[in-house]
Coordinates of C-alpha atoms and ligand atoms in Angstrom, one line a residue:
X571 CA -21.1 29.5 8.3
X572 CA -22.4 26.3 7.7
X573 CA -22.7 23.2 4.6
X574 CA -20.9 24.7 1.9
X575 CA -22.5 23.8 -1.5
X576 CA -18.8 23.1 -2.8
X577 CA -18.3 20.0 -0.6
X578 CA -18.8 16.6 -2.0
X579 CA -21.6 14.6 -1.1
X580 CA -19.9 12.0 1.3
X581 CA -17.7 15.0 3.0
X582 CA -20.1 16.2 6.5
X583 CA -19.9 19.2 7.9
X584 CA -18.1 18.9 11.2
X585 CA -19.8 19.0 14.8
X586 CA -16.2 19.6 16.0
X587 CA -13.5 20.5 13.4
X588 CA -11.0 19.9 16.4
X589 CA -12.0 16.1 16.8
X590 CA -10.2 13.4 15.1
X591 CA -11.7 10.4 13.6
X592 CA -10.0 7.1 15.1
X593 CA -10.3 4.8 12.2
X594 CA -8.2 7.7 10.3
X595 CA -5.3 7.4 12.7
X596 CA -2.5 5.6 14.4
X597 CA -3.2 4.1 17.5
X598 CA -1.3 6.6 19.4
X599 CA -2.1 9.8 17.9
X600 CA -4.5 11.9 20.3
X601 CA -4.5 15.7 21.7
X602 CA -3.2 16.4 24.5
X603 CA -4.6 18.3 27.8
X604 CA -3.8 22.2 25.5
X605 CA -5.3 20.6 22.7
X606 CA -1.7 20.3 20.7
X607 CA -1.9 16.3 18.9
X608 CA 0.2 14.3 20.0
X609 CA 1.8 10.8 19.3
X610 CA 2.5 9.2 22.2
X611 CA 2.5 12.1 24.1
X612 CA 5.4 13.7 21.9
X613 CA 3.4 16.9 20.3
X614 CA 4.1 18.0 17.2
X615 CA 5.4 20.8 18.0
X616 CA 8.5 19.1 19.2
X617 CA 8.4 17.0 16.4
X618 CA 8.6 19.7 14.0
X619 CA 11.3 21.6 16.0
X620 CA 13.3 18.5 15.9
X621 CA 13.1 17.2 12.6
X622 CA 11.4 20.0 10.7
X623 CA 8.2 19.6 8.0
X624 CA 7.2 18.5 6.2
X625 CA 7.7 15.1 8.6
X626 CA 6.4 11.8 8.1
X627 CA 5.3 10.5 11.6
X628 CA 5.1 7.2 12.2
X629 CA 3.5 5.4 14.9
X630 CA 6.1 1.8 15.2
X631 CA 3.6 0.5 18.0
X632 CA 0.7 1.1 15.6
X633 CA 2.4 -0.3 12.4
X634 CA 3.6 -3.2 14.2
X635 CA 0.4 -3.8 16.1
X636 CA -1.3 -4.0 12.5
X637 CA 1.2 -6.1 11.0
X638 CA 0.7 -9.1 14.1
X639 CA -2.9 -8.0 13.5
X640 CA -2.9 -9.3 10.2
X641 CA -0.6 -12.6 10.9
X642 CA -2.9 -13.7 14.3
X643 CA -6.2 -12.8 11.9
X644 CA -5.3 -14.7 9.1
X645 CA -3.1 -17.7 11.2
X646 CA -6.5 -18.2 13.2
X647 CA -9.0 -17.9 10.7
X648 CA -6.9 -20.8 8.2
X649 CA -5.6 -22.4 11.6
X650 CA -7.7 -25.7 10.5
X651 CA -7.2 -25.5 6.8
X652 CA -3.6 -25.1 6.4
X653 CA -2.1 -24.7 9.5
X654 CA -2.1 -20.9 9.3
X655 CA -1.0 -17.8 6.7
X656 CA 2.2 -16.9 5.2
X657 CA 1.7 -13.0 5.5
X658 CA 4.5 -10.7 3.2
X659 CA 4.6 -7.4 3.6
X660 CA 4.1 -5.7 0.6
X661 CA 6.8 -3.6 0.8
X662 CA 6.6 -1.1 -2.1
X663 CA 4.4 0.5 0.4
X664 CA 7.1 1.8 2.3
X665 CA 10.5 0.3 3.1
X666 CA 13.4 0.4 5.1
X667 CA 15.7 -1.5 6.9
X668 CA 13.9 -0.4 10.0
X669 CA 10.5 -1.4 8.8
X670 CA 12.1 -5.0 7.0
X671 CA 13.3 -5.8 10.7
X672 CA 9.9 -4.8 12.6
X673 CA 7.8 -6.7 10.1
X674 CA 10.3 -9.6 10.7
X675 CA 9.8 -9.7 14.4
X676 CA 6.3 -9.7 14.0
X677 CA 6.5 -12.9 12.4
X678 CA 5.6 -11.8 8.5
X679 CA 7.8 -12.3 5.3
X680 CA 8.2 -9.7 3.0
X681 CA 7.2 -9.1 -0.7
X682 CA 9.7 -7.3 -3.0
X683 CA 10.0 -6.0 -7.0
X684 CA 13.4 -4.8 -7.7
X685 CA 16.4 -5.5 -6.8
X686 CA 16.6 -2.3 -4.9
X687 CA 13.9 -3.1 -2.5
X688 CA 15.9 -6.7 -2.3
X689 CA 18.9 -4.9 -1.2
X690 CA 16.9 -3.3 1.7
X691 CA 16.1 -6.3 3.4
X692 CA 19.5 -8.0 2.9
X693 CA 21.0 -5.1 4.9
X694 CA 18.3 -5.3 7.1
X695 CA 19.3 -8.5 8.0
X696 CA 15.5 -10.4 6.8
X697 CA 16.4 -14.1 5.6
X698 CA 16.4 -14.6 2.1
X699 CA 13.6 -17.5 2.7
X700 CA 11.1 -14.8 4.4
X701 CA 11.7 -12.8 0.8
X702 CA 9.6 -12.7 -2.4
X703 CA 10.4 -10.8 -5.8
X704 CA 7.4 -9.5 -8.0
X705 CA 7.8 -7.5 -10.7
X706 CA 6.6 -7.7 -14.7
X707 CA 9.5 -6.9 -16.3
X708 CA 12.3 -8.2 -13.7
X709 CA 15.9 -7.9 -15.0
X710 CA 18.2 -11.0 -16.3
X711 CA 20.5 -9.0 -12.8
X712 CA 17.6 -8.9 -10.3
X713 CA 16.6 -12.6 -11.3
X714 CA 20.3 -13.7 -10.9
X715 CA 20.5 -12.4 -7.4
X716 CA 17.2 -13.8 -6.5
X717 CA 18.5 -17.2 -7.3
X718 CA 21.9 -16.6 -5.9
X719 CA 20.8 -15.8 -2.7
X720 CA 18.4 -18.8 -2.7
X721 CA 15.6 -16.4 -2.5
X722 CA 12.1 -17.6 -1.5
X723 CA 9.8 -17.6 -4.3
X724 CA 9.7 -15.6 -7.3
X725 CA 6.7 -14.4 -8.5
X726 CA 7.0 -15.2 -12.2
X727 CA 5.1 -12.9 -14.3
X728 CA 5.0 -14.4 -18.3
X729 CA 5.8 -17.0 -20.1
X730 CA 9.0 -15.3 -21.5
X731 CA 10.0 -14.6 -17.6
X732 CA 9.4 -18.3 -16.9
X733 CA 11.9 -19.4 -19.5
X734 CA 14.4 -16.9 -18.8
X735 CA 14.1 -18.0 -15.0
X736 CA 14.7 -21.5 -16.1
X737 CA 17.7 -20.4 -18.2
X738 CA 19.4 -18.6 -15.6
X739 CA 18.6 -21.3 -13.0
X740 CA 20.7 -23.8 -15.0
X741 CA 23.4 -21.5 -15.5
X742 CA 23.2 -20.3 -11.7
X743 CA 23.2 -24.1 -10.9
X744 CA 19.9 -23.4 -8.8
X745 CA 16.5 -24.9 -8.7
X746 CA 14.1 -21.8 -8.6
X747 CA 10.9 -21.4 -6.7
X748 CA 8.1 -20.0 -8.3
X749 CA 5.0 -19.0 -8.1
X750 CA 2.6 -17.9 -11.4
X751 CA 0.8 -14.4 -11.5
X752 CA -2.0 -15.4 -13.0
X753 CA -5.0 -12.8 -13.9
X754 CA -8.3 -14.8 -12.6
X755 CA -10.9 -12.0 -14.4
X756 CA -11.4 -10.2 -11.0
X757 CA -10.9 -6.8 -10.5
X758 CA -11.6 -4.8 -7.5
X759 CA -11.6 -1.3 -5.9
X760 CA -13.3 -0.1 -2.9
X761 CA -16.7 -1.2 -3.5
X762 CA -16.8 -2.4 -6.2
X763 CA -15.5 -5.4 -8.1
X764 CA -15.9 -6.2 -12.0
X765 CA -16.4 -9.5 -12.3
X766 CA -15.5 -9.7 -15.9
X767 CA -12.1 -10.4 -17.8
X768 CA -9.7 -8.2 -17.3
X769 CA -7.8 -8.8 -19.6
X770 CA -6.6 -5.5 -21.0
X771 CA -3.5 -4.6 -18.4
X772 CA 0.3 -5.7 -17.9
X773 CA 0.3 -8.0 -14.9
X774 CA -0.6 -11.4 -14.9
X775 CA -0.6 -14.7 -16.5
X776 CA -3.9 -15.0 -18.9
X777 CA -6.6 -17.6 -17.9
X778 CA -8.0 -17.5 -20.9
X779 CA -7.9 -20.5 -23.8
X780 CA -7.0 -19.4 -27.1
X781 CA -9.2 -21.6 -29.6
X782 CA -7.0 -24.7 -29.6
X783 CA -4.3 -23.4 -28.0
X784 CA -3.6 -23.5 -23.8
X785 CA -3.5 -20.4 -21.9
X786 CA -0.8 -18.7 -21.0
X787 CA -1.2 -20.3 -17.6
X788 CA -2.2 -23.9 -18.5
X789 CA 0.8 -23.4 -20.7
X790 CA 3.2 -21.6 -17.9
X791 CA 1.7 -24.7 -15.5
X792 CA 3.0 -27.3 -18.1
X793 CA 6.7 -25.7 -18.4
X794 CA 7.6 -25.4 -15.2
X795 CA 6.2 -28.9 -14.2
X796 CA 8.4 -30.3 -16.9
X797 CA 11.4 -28.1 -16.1
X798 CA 13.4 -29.5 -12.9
X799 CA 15.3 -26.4 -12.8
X800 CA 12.1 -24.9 -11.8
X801 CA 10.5 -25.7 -8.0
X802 CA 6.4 -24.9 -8.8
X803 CA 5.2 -23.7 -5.6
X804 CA 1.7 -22.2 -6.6
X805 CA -0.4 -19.7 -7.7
X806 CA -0.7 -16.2 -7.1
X807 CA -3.3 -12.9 -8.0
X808 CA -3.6 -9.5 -7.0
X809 CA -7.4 -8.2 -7.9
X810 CA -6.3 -4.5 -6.8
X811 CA -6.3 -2.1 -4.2
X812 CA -8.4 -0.2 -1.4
X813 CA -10.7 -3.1 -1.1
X814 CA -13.5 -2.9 0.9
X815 CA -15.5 -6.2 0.7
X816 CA -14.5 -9.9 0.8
X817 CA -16.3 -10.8 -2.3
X818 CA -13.5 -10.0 -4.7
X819 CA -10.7 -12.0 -2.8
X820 CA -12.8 -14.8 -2.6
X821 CA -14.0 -14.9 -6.2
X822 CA -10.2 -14.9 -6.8
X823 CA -9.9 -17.6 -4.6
X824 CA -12.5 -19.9 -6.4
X825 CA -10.9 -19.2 -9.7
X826 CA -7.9 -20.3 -8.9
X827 CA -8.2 -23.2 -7.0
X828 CA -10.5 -24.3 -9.9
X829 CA -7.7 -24.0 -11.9
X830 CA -5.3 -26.2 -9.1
X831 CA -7.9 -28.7 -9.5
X832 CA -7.8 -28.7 -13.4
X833 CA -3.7 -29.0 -12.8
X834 CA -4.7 -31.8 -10.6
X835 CA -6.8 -33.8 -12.9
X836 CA -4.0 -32.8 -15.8
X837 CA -0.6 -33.3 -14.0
X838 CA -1.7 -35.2 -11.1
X839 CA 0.1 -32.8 -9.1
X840 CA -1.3 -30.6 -6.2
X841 CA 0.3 -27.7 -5.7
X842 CA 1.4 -26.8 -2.3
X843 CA 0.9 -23.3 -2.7
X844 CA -1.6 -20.3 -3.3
X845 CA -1.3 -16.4 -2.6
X846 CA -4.7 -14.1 -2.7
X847 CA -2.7 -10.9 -3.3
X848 CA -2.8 -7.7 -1.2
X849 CA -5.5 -4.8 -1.6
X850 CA -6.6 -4.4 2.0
X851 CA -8.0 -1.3 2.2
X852 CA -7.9 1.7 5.0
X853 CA -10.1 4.9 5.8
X854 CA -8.6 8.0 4.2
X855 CA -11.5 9.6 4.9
X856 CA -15.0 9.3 6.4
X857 CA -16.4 7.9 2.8
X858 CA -14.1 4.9 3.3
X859 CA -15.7 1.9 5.4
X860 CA -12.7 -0.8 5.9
X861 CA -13.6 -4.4 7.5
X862 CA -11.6 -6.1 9.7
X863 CA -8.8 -8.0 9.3
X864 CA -10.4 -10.8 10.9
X865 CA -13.6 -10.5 9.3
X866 CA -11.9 -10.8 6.0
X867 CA -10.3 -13.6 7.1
X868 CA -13.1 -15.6 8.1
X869 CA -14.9 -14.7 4.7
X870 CA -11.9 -16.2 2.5
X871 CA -11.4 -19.1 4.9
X872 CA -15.3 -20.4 4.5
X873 CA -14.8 -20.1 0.7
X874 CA -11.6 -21.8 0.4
X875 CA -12.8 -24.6 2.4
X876 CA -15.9 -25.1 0.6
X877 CA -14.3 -24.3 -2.5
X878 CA -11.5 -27.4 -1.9
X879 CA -14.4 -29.5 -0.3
X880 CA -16.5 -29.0 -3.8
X881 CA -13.5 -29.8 -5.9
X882 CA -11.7 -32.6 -4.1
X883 CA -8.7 -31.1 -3.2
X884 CA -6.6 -30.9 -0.8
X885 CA -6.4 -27.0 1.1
X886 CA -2.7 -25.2 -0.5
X887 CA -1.2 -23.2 2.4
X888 CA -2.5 -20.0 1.7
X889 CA -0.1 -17.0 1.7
X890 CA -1.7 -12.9 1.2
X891 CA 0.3 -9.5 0.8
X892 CA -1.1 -6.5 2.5
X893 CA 0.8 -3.1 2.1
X894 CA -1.2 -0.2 2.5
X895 CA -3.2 -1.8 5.7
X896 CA -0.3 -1.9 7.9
X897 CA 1.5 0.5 6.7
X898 CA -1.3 3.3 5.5
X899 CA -2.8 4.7 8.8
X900 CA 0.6 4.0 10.5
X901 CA 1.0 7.7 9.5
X902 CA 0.6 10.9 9.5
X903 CA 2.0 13.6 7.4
X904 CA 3.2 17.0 9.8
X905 CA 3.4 20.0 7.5
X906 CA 3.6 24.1 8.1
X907 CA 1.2 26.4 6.7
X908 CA 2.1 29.3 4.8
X909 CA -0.4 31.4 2.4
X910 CA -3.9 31.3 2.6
X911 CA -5.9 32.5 -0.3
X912 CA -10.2 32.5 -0.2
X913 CA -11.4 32.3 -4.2
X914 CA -15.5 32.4 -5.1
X915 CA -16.4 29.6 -6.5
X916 CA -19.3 29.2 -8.6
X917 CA -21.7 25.9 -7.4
X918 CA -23.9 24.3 -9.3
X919 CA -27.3 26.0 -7.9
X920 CA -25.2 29.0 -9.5
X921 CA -24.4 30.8 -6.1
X922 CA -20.7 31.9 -5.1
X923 CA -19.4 30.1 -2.5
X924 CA -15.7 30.7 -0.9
X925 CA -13.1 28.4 -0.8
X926 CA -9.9 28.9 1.2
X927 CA -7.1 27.8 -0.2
X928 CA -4.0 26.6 2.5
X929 CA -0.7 26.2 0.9
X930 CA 1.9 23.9 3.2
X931 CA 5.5 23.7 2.6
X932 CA 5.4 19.9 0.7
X933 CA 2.9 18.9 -1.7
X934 CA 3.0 16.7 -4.7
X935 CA 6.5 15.9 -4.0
X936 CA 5.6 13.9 -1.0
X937 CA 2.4 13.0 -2.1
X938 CA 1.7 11.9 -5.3
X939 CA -1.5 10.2 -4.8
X940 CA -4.1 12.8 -5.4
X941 CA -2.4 13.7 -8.7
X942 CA -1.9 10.1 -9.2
X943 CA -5.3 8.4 -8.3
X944 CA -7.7 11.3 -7.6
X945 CA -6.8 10.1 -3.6
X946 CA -8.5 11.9 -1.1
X947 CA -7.3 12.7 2.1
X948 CA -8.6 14.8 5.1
X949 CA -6.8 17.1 7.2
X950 CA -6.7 18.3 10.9
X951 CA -5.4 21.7 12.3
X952 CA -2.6 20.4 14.9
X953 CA -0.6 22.6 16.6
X954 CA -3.9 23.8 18.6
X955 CA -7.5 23.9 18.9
X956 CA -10.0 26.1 18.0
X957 CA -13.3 27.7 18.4
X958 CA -13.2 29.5 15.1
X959 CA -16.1 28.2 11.9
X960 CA -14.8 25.5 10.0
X961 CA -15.2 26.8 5.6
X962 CA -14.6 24.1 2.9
X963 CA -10.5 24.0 2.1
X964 CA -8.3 22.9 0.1
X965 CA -5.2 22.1 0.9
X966 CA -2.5 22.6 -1.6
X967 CA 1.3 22.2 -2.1
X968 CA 4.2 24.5 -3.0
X969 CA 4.9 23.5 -5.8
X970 CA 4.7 24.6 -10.0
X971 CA 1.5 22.9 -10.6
X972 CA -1.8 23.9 -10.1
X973 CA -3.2 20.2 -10.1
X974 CA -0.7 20.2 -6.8
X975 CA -3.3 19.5 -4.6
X976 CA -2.9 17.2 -1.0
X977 CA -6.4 17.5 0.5
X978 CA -9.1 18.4 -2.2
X979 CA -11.9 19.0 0.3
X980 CA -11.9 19.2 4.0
X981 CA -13.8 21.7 6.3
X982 CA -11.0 23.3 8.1
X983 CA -11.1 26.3 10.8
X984 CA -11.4 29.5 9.3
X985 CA -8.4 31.3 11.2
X986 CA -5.5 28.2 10.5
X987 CA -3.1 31.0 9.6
X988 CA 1.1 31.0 8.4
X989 CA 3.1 29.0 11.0
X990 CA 0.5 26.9 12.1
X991 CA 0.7 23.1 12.0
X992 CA -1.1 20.9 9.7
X993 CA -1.7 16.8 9.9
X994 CA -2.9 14.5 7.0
X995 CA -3.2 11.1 8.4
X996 CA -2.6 7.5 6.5
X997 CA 0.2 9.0 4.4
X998 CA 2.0 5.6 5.8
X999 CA 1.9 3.7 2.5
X1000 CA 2.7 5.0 -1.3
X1001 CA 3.7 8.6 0.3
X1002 CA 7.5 8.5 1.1
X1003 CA 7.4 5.6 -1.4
X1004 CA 6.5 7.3 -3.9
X1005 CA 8.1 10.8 -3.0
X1006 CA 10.2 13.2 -5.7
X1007 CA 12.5 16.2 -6.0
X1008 CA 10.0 18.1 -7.9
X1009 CA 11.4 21.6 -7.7
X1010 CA 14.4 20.4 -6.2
X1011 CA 12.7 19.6 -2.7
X1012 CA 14.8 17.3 -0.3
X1013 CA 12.7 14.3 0.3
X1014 CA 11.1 14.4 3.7
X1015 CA 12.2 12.4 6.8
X1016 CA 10.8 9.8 8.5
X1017 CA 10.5 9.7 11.9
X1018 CA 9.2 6.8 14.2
X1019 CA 7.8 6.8 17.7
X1020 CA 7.7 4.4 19.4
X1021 CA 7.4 3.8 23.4
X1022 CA 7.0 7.2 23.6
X1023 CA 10.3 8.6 22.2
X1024 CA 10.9 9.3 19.0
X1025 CA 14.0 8.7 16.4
X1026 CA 14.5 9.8 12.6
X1027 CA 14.7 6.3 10.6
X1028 CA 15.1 8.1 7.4
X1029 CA 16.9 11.7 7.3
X1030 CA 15.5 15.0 5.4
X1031 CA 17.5 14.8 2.1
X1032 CA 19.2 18.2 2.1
X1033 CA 20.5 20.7 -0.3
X1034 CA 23.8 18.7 -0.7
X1035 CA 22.2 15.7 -1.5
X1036 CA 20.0 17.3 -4.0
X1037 CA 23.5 18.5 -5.3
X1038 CA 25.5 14.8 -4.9
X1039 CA 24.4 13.7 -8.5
X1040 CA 24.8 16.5 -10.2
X1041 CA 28.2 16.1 -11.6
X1042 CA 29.0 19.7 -12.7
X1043 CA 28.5 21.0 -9.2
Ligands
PLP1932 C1 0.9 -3.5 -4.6 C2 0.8 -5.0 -4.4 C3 0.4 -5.5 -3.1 C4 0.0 -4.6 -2.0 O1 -1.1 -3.9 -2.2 P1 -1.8 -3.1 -1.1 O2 -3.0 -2.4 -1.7 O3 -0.8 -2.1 -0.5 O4 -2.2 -4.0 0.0 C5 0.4 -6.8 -2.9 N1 0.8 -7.7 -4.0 C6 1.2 -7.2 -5.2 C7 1.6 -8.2 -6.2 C8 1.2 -5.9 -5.4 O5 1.6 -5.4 -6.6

């Protein structure tokens, strides 16, 4: 066997299909002495009896590690500018009460957009002041609770939102801390950023001037600072996700504290605030190239500083929102493998080629991202090593669909067989999130390890739960 002429171009043949790839994994995964992986020495074997797959395993000493990872990055990068970073977890990425207390202890805040994600952390115990609440269509309820609980900013998304916000602060008897989601013309992905309006999407307060008219921004700006009802903290953006390169972030970052200067010269006001967004991205597979934390950091840091230094203002504190880069690698995904299948596949010199197809016992139901995004992941036999040729796979669900697909292409030993155990790493963030009955499969659980012992944090959503809501049962 060897380079199969149905891989993609950035996917290599392996030296050693045993070997794992750090950057793809949590700190604590490795194989043990037998070659079984491990997590903190726990194999998954023991995992799997325990819990059953599919499993979510999650490394807490890995998550939390990258979560004060970001904070001490960012804190000491702006350390001179603004006295440090307000870091929210992004929680959409995954959330619990669990993970709303560990990102807590590690000193970050955390970002929410509904008011069941704002339920989490007020059972979880988080301070209402560490909380944020996004969202572009946030109900007259969810805004009411924000304001009653004296909530920490909201992340107001229109111009109708901004008036409604105002309106329910007066009847609430509550001043209201916002921020303005404003779309600065960046947009970015992996390597790429488009520097050009993007205009054409739901999110976001417009920067753009309409002939005579204010933008929706200038003209959100002027509302709120003429509102008392409403506490202006700042500005805010999101450019995206999986994002590779500083450039993006700090193009973001120019536009808008243009813009604070603009309010200056307009309002005379300087706003203490600004938020760069999340969009920090991870290695899924070996295509993806990540920076730093800290290398980001310093990037945004010289441009904010030259940025204020050019314009003549004075530095907002500077708040981001990372999800997917604490949570993503965090990870992996332990599933079973059942059926194999090997099809000849046609390439494009005209040849057949084979393809083995491994079906596992989840699929689209736990992850949704491949359908979702065209995501690709890679995969590792783990319940043992192995000698045995590694042929181009694809690893596939269980379920109706034949789009169902987890791993699209990975070289994988040729004799994985039924009962063996398979591991797709940095299924941390929009996995379990974003996870479904499809076919009526329980949800999986989630289990954390953490100083070597490990503890279910969410259960495995069984027969009767898939039965609770159904009310002719
Ligand atoms: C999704 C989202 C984030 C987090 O994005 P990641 O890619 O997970 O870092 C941050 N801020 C906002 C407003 C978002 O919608």
């Amino acid at each position: 066997m060897s380079i199969s002429p149905l891989a993609p171009a950035w996917l290599s043949y392996p030296e050693d299909a045993n070997a794992l790839r750090p950057i793809e994994w949590a700190g604590g995964v490795a194989r043990t002495g037998n070659g079984e992986l491990a997590v903190q020495g726990i194999g998954v074997a023991e995992l799997a009896k325990e819990f059953g797959t599919p499993l979510f395993v999650l490394d807490e000493d890995d998550f939390r590690a990258r979560a004060r990872g970001f904070k001490q990055a960012f804190d000491a990068a702006f350390a001179d500018l603004c006295g440090g970073v307000d870091v929210y977890y992004a929680g959409k990425a995954f959330l619990s009460t669990e993970v709303a207390r560990w990102v807590t202890a590690e000193g970050l805040r955390l970002d929410t957009c509904s008011g069941g994600e704002m339920a989490v952390a007020r059972v979880a115990g988080v301070p209402a002041a560490n909380l944020s609440l996004h969202g572009n269509n946030k109900s007259v309820d969810e805004i009411r609770t924000a304001l009653e609980i004296d909530l920490g900013r909201i992340v107001v998304d229109s111009l109708d939102e901004l008036e409604r916000v105002a309106l329910l602060a007066r009847e609430t008897g509550k001043r209201a801390n916002v921020m303005l989601r404003l779309t600065p013309g960046v947009h970015a992905s992996t390597h790429e950023f488009i520097a050009t309006a993007h205009e054409d999407q739901k999110f976001g307060l417009s920067m753009i001037e309409l002939g005579e008219e204010p933008s929706p921004a200038a003209a959100a700006v002027s509302y709120a600072l003429t509102h008392p009802e409403l506490n202006l903290l700042g500005l805010h953006a999101h450019i995206g996700s999986q994002i590779f390169e500083a450039e993006g972030f700090e193009l973001a970052a120019r536009k808008l504290l243009s813009f604070q200067a603009e309010i200056k010269n307009k309002h005379g006001v300087e706003l203490p605030e600004l938020d760069l967004g999340g969009g920090y991205g991870i290695a899924y597979t070996e295509a993806d190239t990540p920076r730093e934390p800290a290398v980001l950091a310093a990037a945004m840091a010289d441009v904010v500083a030259a940025t204020a230094r050019e314009l003549g203002i004075s530095i907002p504190r500077i708040s981001i929102e990372p999800g997917r880069a604490i949570a993503g690698t965090s990870t992996f995904t332990l599933y079973e493998t059942g059926v194999r299948k090997t099809v000849q596949v046609q390439a494009e010199d005209g040849t057949l080629s084979p393809r083995r197809y491994v079906s596992v016992d989840g699929g689209m139901s736990d992850n949704a991202r491949p359908v979702l995004y065209d995501a690709d992941y890679t995969a590792v036999l783990a319940s043992r090593v192995t000698e045995s040729e590694p042929i181009v796979s694809r690893v596939v669900g269980k379920h109706c669909e034949s789009g169902d697909i987890v791993v699209r292409d990975v070289y994988l030993p040729e004799d994985v067989a039924a009962g063996d155990l398979l591991a797709v790493p940095g299924t941390g963030a929009y996995c379990w999130a974003l996870a479904s009955n499809y076919n009526y499969l329980g949800r999986p659980a989630v289990v954390a390890v953490r100083n070597g012992a490990a503890r279910a944090i969410i259960r495995r959503e069984t027969e009767a739960d898939l039965l609770a809501r159904d009310l002719g049962a």
